[in-house]
Amino acid sequence: MTTYPRHVRKDATQPLPTILVVDDEQSIRNLLRMALRMSGFQVIEASDGRTALGLAARAAPDLLVLDVRLPDLDGFSLAKALRAGGNDVPILFLTARGTQQDRIEGLESGGDDFVVKPFSIAEVVLRIRAILRRTRGEDTSSSRLVYHDLEIDLDAHRVFRGGDEIWLSATEFNVLECLTRNVEKVMSKNQIFEYVWGHGDGQNERVVQTFVSQLRRKVDHARSPLIHTVRGIGYTIRTEPTRL
């Protein structure tokens, strides 16, 4: 019988937070949509500023991930328009420039934080969670992932197996989170690389192999293995099938 990971929430009746992703690059929207959904968020999208203004008013998202450079209305102007209309939705800016002046202008326009392109998906997710905690006074996303005897505390960045804590680096943690959010589903090396580092070009297999090997030594050591290789495809988390 398939056992899916439990997303343990502080309030199980509370709907998943909705993130409005605003970027004119389809590839970036696709990447963010996939990663945010895997991280326990609902996602809506806009490719330009005016569409985003309408969606922000109609859909009442919990947070905007907003590219600064848009074809019709730049991100700073869009943020100012939202604030002028009384909309206080939190805003995380995406920008190719990370100068001090850009950050000052972004904060003055009503933004809450910045991520500089090229970005790590894991960093975007962490910053979204941090903004929502600050602005709403609570963690509105799933706080733990539990699969069999594996438990991941997303807030504290702690991992337990059978009640014993396992010490992981930040990157190891992010790789394990990616796999655990997709238990019993095979994740390609490129999908894992995109989730953790924010981009993938098919040339990063050795990097993923290295981190998965390190995870195996820590997570599966002297225990029934959870991390499995699917030859020619990638990796998955599952329990060993019962042999009769």
mmCIF file of C-alpha atoms in Angstrom:
data_model
loop_
_atom_site.group_PDB
_atom_site.id
_atom_site.type_symbol
_atom_site.label_atom_id
_atom_site.label_comp_id
_atom_site.label_asym_id
_atom_site.label_seq_id
_atom_site.Cartn_x
_atom_site.Cartn_y
_atom_site.Cartn_z
ATOM 1 C CA MET A 1 0.000 0.000 0.000
ATOM 2 C CA THR A 2 1.354 3.429 -0.923
ATOM 3 C CA THR A 3 2.157 5.661 2.043
ATOM 4 C CA TYR A 4 2.421 9.365 1.286
ATOM 5 C CA PRO A 5 4.321 11.886 3.417
ATOM 6 C CA ARG A 6 2.217 13.710 5.958
ATOM 7 C CA HIS A 7 2.389 17.502 5.832
ATOM 8 C CA VAL A 8 1.793 18.323 9.494
ATOM 9 C CA ARG A 9 0.271 21.771 9.920
ATOM 10 C CA LYS A 10 -0.357 23.853 13.004
ATOM 11 C CA ASP A 11 -3.970 24.259 11.841
ATOM 12 C CA ALA A 12 -5.119 21.421 9.631
ATOM 13 C CA THR A 13 -8.256 23.325 8.601
ATOM 14 C CA GLN A 14 -6.303 26.286 7.227
ATOM 15 C CA PRO A 15 -6.036 26.417 3.407
ATOM 16 C CA LEU A 16 -2.642 26.362 1.749
ATOM 17 C CA PRO A 17 -1.137 29.834 1.219
ATOM 18 C CA THR A 18 -1.503 31.201 -2.315
ATOM 19 C CA ILE A 19 1.543 32.697 -4.037
ATOM 20 C CA LEU A 20 1.166 34.971 -7.072
ATOM 21 C CA VAL A 21 4.244 34.577 -9.293
ATOM 22 C CA VAL A 22 4.795 37.517 -11.644
ATOM 23 C CA ASP A 23 7.527 37.090 -14.261
ATOM 24 C CA ASP A 24 7.560 37.498 -18.032
ATOM 25 C CA GLU A 25 9.849 34.462 -18.499
ATOM 26 C CA GLN A 26 7.806 31.278 -18.895
ATOM 27 C CA SER A 27 10.727 29.089 -17.801
ATOM 28 C CA ILE A 28 11.032 30.899 -14.472
ATOM 29 C CA ARG A 29 7.287 30.707 -13.856
ATOM 30 C CA ASN A 30 7.351 26.974 -14.616
ATOM 31 C CA LEU A 31 10.258 26.395 -12.240
ATOM 32 C CA LEU A 32 8.700 28.406 -9.415
ATOM 33 C CA ARG A 33 5.292 26.787 -9.912
ATOM 34 C CA MET A 34 6.752 23.290 -9.616
ATOM 35 C CA ALA A 35 8.919 24.075 -6.600
ATOM 36 C CA LEU A 36 6.304 26.067 -4.684
ATOM 37 C CA ARG A 37 3.628 23.427 -5.180
ATOM 38 C CA MET A 38 6.055 20.782 -3.948
ATOM 39 C CA SER A 39 6.707 23.018 -0.933
ATOM 40 C CA GLY A 40 3.060 23.200 0.098
ATOM 41 C CA PHE A 41 1.805 26.366 -1.624
ATOM 42 C CA GLN A 42 -0.910 27.088 -4.164
ATOM 43 C CA VAL A 43 0.349 29.068 -7.164
ATOM 44 C CA ILE A 44 -1.247 31.533 -9.575
ATOM 45 C CA GLU A 45 0.697 33.338 -12.293
ATOM 46 C CA ALA A 46 0.938 36.507 -14.338
ATOM 47 C CA SER A 47 3.377 37.423 -17.109
ATOM 48 C CA ASP A 48 2.949 41.204 -16.914
ATOM 49 C CA GLY A 49 2.244 43.911 -14.379
ATOM 50 C CA ARG A 50 -1.301 44.863 -15.342
ATOM 51 C CA THR A 51 -2.492 41.254 -15.223
ATOM 52 C CA ALA A 52 -0.818 40.937 -11.839
ATOM 53 C CA LEU A 53 -2.670 43.992 -10.507
ATOM 54 C CA GLY A 54 -5.989 42.444 -11.471
ATOM 55 C CA LEU A 55 -5.110 39.055 -9.977
ATOM 56 C CA ALA A 56 -3.874 40.634 -6.757
ATOM 57 C CA ALA A 57 -7.248 42.335 -6.357
ATOM 58 C CA ARG A 58 -9.431 39.366 -7.340
ATOM 59 C CA ALA A 59 -7.554 36.390 -5.910
ATOM 60 C CA ALA A 60 -6.190 38.004 -2.721
ATOM 61 C CA PRO A 61 -2.914 36.025 -2.708
ATOM 62 C CA ASP A 62 -0.922 35.634 0.497
ATOM 63 C CA LEU A 63 2.320 36.800 -1.142
ATOM 64 C CA LEU A 64 3.701 38.041 -4.464
ATOM 65 C CA VAL A 65 6.943 36.809 -6.011
ATOM 66 C CA LEU A 66 7.538 39.766 -8.312
ATOM 67 C CA ASP A 67 10.129 40.247 -11.034
ATOM 68 C CA VAL A 68 11.461 43.799 -11.125
ATOM 69 C CA ARG A 69 11.770 43.917 -14.931
ATOM 70 C CA LEU A 70 8.379 43.435 -16.591
ATOM 71 C CA PRO A 71 7.350 44.379 -20.148
ATOM 72 C CA ASP A 72 4.651 46.903 -19.255
ATOM 73 C CA LEU A 73 4.969 47.959 -15.620
ATOM 74 C CA ASP A 74 8.159 47.481 -13.633
ATOM 75 C CA GLY A 75 7.964 45.650 -10.321
ATOM 76 C CA PHE A 76 8.645 48.722 -8.197
ATOM 77 C CA SER A 77 5.829 50.670 -9.883
ATOM 78 C CA LEU A 78 3.486 47.705 -9.470
ATOM 79 C CA ALA A 79 4.300 47.524 -5.756
ATOM 80 C CA LYS A 80 3.645 51.250 -5.363
ATOM 81 C CA ALA A 81 0.300 50.885 -7.163
ATOM 82 C CA LEU A 82 -0.720 48.053 -4.836
ATOM 83 C CA ARG A 83 0.200 50.037 -1.743
ATOM 84 C CA ALA A 84 -1.537 53.166 -3.045
ATOM 85 C CA GLY A 85 -4.701 51.096 -3.477
ATOM 86 C CA GLY A 86 -4.534 49.841 0.099
ATOM 87 C CA ASN A 87 -3.271 46.339 -0.745
ATOM 88 C CA ASP A 88 -0.649 45.290 1.823
ATOM 89 C CA VAL A 89 0.128 41.844 0.356
ATOM 90 C CA PRO A 90 3.763 40.879 1.130
ATOM 91 C CA ILE A 91 6.147 41.155 -1.828
ATOM 92 C CA LEU A 92 9.348 39.238 -2.560
ATOM 93 C CA PHE A 93 11.217 40.869 -5.444
ATOM 94 C CA LEU A 94 13.221 38.923 -8.026
ATOM 95 C CA THR A 95 15.942 41.022 -9.615
ATOM 96 C CA ALA A 96 18.974 40.532 -11.830
ATOM 97 C CA ARG A 97 20.600 43.446 -10.007
ATOM 98 C CA GLY A 98 21.335 43.366 -6.294
ATOM 99 C CA THR A 99 22.797 46.812 -5.714
ATOM 100 C CA GLN A 100 22.134 48.717 -2.517
ATOM 101 C CA GLN A 101 20.174 51.342 -4.472
ATOM 102 C CA ASP A 102 17.911 48.643 -5.948
ATOM 103 C CA ARG A 103 17.216 47.264 -2.486
ATOM 104 C CA ILE A 104 16.461 50.706 -1.085
ATOM 105 C CA GLU A 105 14.111 51.492 -3.981
ATOM 106 C CA GLY A 106 12.396 48.137 -3.582
ATOM 107 C CA LEU A 107 11.838 48.564 0.145
ATOM 108 C CA GLU A 108 10.633 52.137 -0.325
ATOM 109 C CA SER A 109 8.131 50.936 -2.944
ATOM 110 C CA GLY A 110 6.626 48.510 -0.418
ATOM 111 C CA GLY A 111 8.648 45.322 -0.911
ATOM 112 C CA ASP A 112 9.520 42.965 1.931
ATOM 113 C CA ASP A 113 12.615 41.163 0.649
ATOM 114 C CA PHE A 114 14.846 40.518 -2.378
ATOM 115 C CA VAL A 115 16.256 37.479 -4.171
ATOM 116 C CA VAL A 116 18.907 38.061 -6.830
ATOM 117 C CA LYS A 117 18.848 36.075 -10.100
ATOM 118 C CA PRO A 118 20.087 33.440 -10.735
ATOM 119 C CA PHE A 119 18.498 32.190 -7.538
ATOM 120 C CA SER A 120 18.275 28.981 -5.560
ATOM 121 C CA ILE A 121 14.740 27.605 -5.297
ATOM 122 C CA ALA A 122 15.466 26.582 -1.717
ATOM 123 C CA GLU A 123 16.366 30.193 -0.875
ATOM 124 C CA VAL A 124 13.137 31.490 -2.442
ATOM 125 C CA VAL A 125 11.048 29.035 -0.396
ATOM 126 C CA LEU A 126 12.870 29.913 2.834
ATOM 127 C CA ARG A 127 12.422 33.642 2.248
ATOM 128 C CA ILE A 128 8.709 33.171 1.491
ATOM 129 C CA ARG A 129 8.234 31.255 4.730
ATOM 130 C CA ALA A 130 10.161 33.894 6.674
ATOM 131 C CA ILE A 131 8.074 36.738 5.208
ATOM 132 C CA LEU A 132 4.808 34.936 5.984
ATOM 133 C CA ARG A 133 5.929 34.309 9.557
ATOM 134 C CA ARG A 134 6.791 37.987 10.008
ATOM 135 C CA THR A 135 3.703 39.407 8.357
ATOM 136 C CA ARG A 136 1.123 36.919 9.619
ATOM 137 C CA GLY A 137 2.644 36.019 12.952
ATOM 138 C CA GLU A 138 2.639 32.302 12.134
ATOM 139 C CA ASP A 139 4.086 29.733 9.801
ATOM 140 C CA THR A 140 1.372 29.266 7.190
ATOM 141 C CA SER A 141 3.136 26.499 5.316
ATOM 142 C CA SER A 142 3.597 22.874 6.293
ATOM 143 C CA SER A 143 5.961 22.691 9.250
ATOM 144 C CA ARG A 144 6.947 19.009 9.044
ATOM 145 C CA LEU A 145 7.201 16.186 6.552
ATOM 146 C CA VAL A 146 6.771 12.672 7.931
ATOM 147 C CA TYR A 147 7.299 9.435 5.985
ATOM 148 C CA HIS A 148 7.489 6.184 7.944
ATOM 149 C CA ASP A 149 10.240 6.793 10.549
ATOM 150 C CA LEU A 150 11.706 9.806 8.705
ATOM 151 C CA GLU A 151 10.701 13.247 9.982
ATOM 152 C CA ILE A 152 11.800 16.592 8.545
ATOM 153 C CA ASP A 153 11.223 19.767 10.568
ATOM 154 C CA LEU A 154 11.104 22.478 7.891
ATOM 155 C CA ASP A 155 11.122 25.367 10.364
ATOM 156 C CA ALA A 156 14.131 24.284 12.407
ATOM 157 C CA HIS A 157 15.972 22.533 9.537
ATOM 158 C CA ARG A 158 16.257 19.339 11.568
ATOM 159 C CA VAL A 159 15.949 15.723 10.421
ATOM 160 C CA PHE A 160 15.089 12.655 12.502
ATOM 161 C CA ARG A 161 15.082 8.954 11.652
ATOM 162 C CA GLY A 162 13.436 6.656 14.169
ATOM 163 C CA GLY A 163 13.610 9.471 16.722
ATOM 164 C CA ASP A 164 17.376 9.952 16.291
ATOM 165 C CA GLU A 165 18.528 13.317 14.962
ATOM 166 C CA ILE A 166 20.599 13.307 11.774
ATOM 167 C CA TRP A 167 22.906 16.248 11.131
ATOM 168 C CA LEU A 168 22.789 17.485 7.527
ATOM 169 C CA SER A 169 24.326 20.392 5.666
ATOM 170 C CA ALA A 170 21.964 22.981 4.188
ATOM 171 C CA THR A 171 22.305 21.475 0.706
ATOM 172 C CA GLU A 172 21.841 17.900 1.936
ATOM 173 C CA PHE A 173 18.696 19.051 3.742
ATOM 174 C CA ASN A 174 17.309 20.619 0.561
ATOM 175 C CA VAL A 175 17.992 17.492 -1.518
ATOM 176 C CA LEU A 176 16.272 15.322 1.102
ATOM 177 C CA GLU A 177 13.303 17.712 1.241
ATOM 178 C CA CYS A 178 12.926 17.508 -2.555
ATOM 179 C CA LEU A 179 12.873 13.708 -2.473
ATOM 180 C CA THR A 180 10.572 13.498 0.544
ATOM 181 C CA ARG A 181 8.000 15.827 -0.980
ATOM 182 C CA ASN A 182 7.833 13.355 -3.867
ATOM 183 C CA VAL A 183 7.984 9.986 -2.094
ATOM 184 C CA GLU A 184 7.596 6.938 -4.322
ATOM 185 C CA LYS A 185 7.945 9.210 -7.346
ATOM 186 C CA VAL A 186 11.219 9.038 -9.275
ATOM 187 C CA MET A 187 12.983 12.406 -9.456
ATOM 188 C CA SER A 188 15.550 12.869 -12.210
ATOM 189 C CA LYS A 189 18.938 14.318 -11.332
ATOM 190 C CA ASN A 190 18.077 17.439 -13.307
ATOM 191 C CA GLN A 191 14.778 17.909 -11.424
ATOM 192 C CA ILE A 192 16.627 17.654 -8.123
ATOM 193 C CA PHE A 193 19.267 20.124 -9.291
ATOM 194 C CA GLU A 194 16.592 22.613 -10.410
ATOM 195 C CA TYR A 195 14.792 22.354 -7.058
ATOM 196 C CA VAL A 196 17.926 22.893 -4.962
ATOM 197 C CA TRP A 197 20.005 25.264 -7.084
ATOM 198 C CA GLY A 198 17.318 26.964 -9.175
ATOM 199 C CA HIS A 199 18.477 25.872 -12.626
ATOM 200 C CA GLY A 200 19.519 22.764 -14.473
ATOM 201 C CA ASP A 201 21.139 22.055 -17.806
ATOM 202 C CA GLY A 202 21.706 18.316 -17.777
ATOM 203 C CA GLN A 203 25.400 18.759 -16.909
ATOM 204 C CA ASN A 204 24.997 18.536 -13.148
ATOM 205 C CA GLU A 205 24.489 14.806 -12.573
ATOM 206 C CA ARG A 206 27.744 14.317 -10.671
ATOM 207 C CA VAL A 207 26.833 17.051 -8.187
ATOM 208 C CA VAL A 208 23.492 15.411 -7.412
ATOM 209 C CA GLN A 209 25.116 11.968 -7.204
ATOM 210 C CA THR A 210 27.584 13.284 -4.633
ATOM 211 C CA PHE A 211 24.920 14.748 -2.361
ATOM 212 C CA VAL A 212 22.639 11.710 -2.630
ATOM 213 C CA SER A 213 25.590 9.485 -1.724
ATOM 214 C CA GLN A 214 26.255 11.642 1.344
ATOM 215 C CA LEU A 215 22.577 11.487 2.305
ATOM 216 C CA ARG A 216 22.554 7.704 2.069
ATOM 217 C CA ARG A 217 25.502 7.449 4.462
ATOM 218 C CA LYS A 218 23.662 9.606 6.990
ATOM 219 C CA VAL A 219 19.960 8.825 6.560
ATOM 220 C CA ASP A 220 20.148 5.109 5.745
ATOM 221 C CA HIS A 221 23.181 4.116 7.833
ATOM 222 C CA ALA A 222 22.426 0.904 9.792
ATOM 223 C CA ARG A 223 18.745 1.283 8.912
ATOM 224 C CA SER A 224 16.329 -0.076 6.335
ATOM 225 C CA PRO A 225 17.122 1.988 3.205
ATOM 226 C CA LEU A 226 14.718 4.720 2.119
ATOM 227 C CA ILE A 227 16.766 6.360 -0.658
ATOM 228 C CA HIS A 228 16.853 4.265 -3.836
ATOM 229 C CA THR A 229 18.440 4.633 -7.270
ATOM 230 C CA VAL A 230 16.308 4.009 -10.346
ATOM 231 C CA ARG A 231 18.988 3.241 -12.900
ATOM 232 C CA GLY A 232 19.049 5.556 -15.873
ATOM 233 C CA ILE A 233 16.430 7.890 -14.388
ATOM 234 C CA GLY A 234 17.178 9.232 -10.929
ATOM 235 C CA TYR A 235 16.274 8.711 -7.285
ATOM 236 C CA THR A 236 13.248 8.022 -5.137
ATOM 237 C CA ILE A 237 12.313 7.651 -1.483
ATOM 238 C CA ARG A 238 10.327 4.536 -0.682
ATOM 239 C CA THR A 239 10.356 1.585 1.675
ATOM 240 C CA GLU A 240 11.596 -1.783 0.524
ATOM 241 C CA PRO A 241 8.746 -3.959 -0.803
ATOM 242 C CA THR A 242 7.695 -6.738 1.503
ATOM 243 C CA ARG A 243 8.890 -10.113 0.231
ATOM 244 C CA LEU A 244 6.500 -13.010 0.859
#
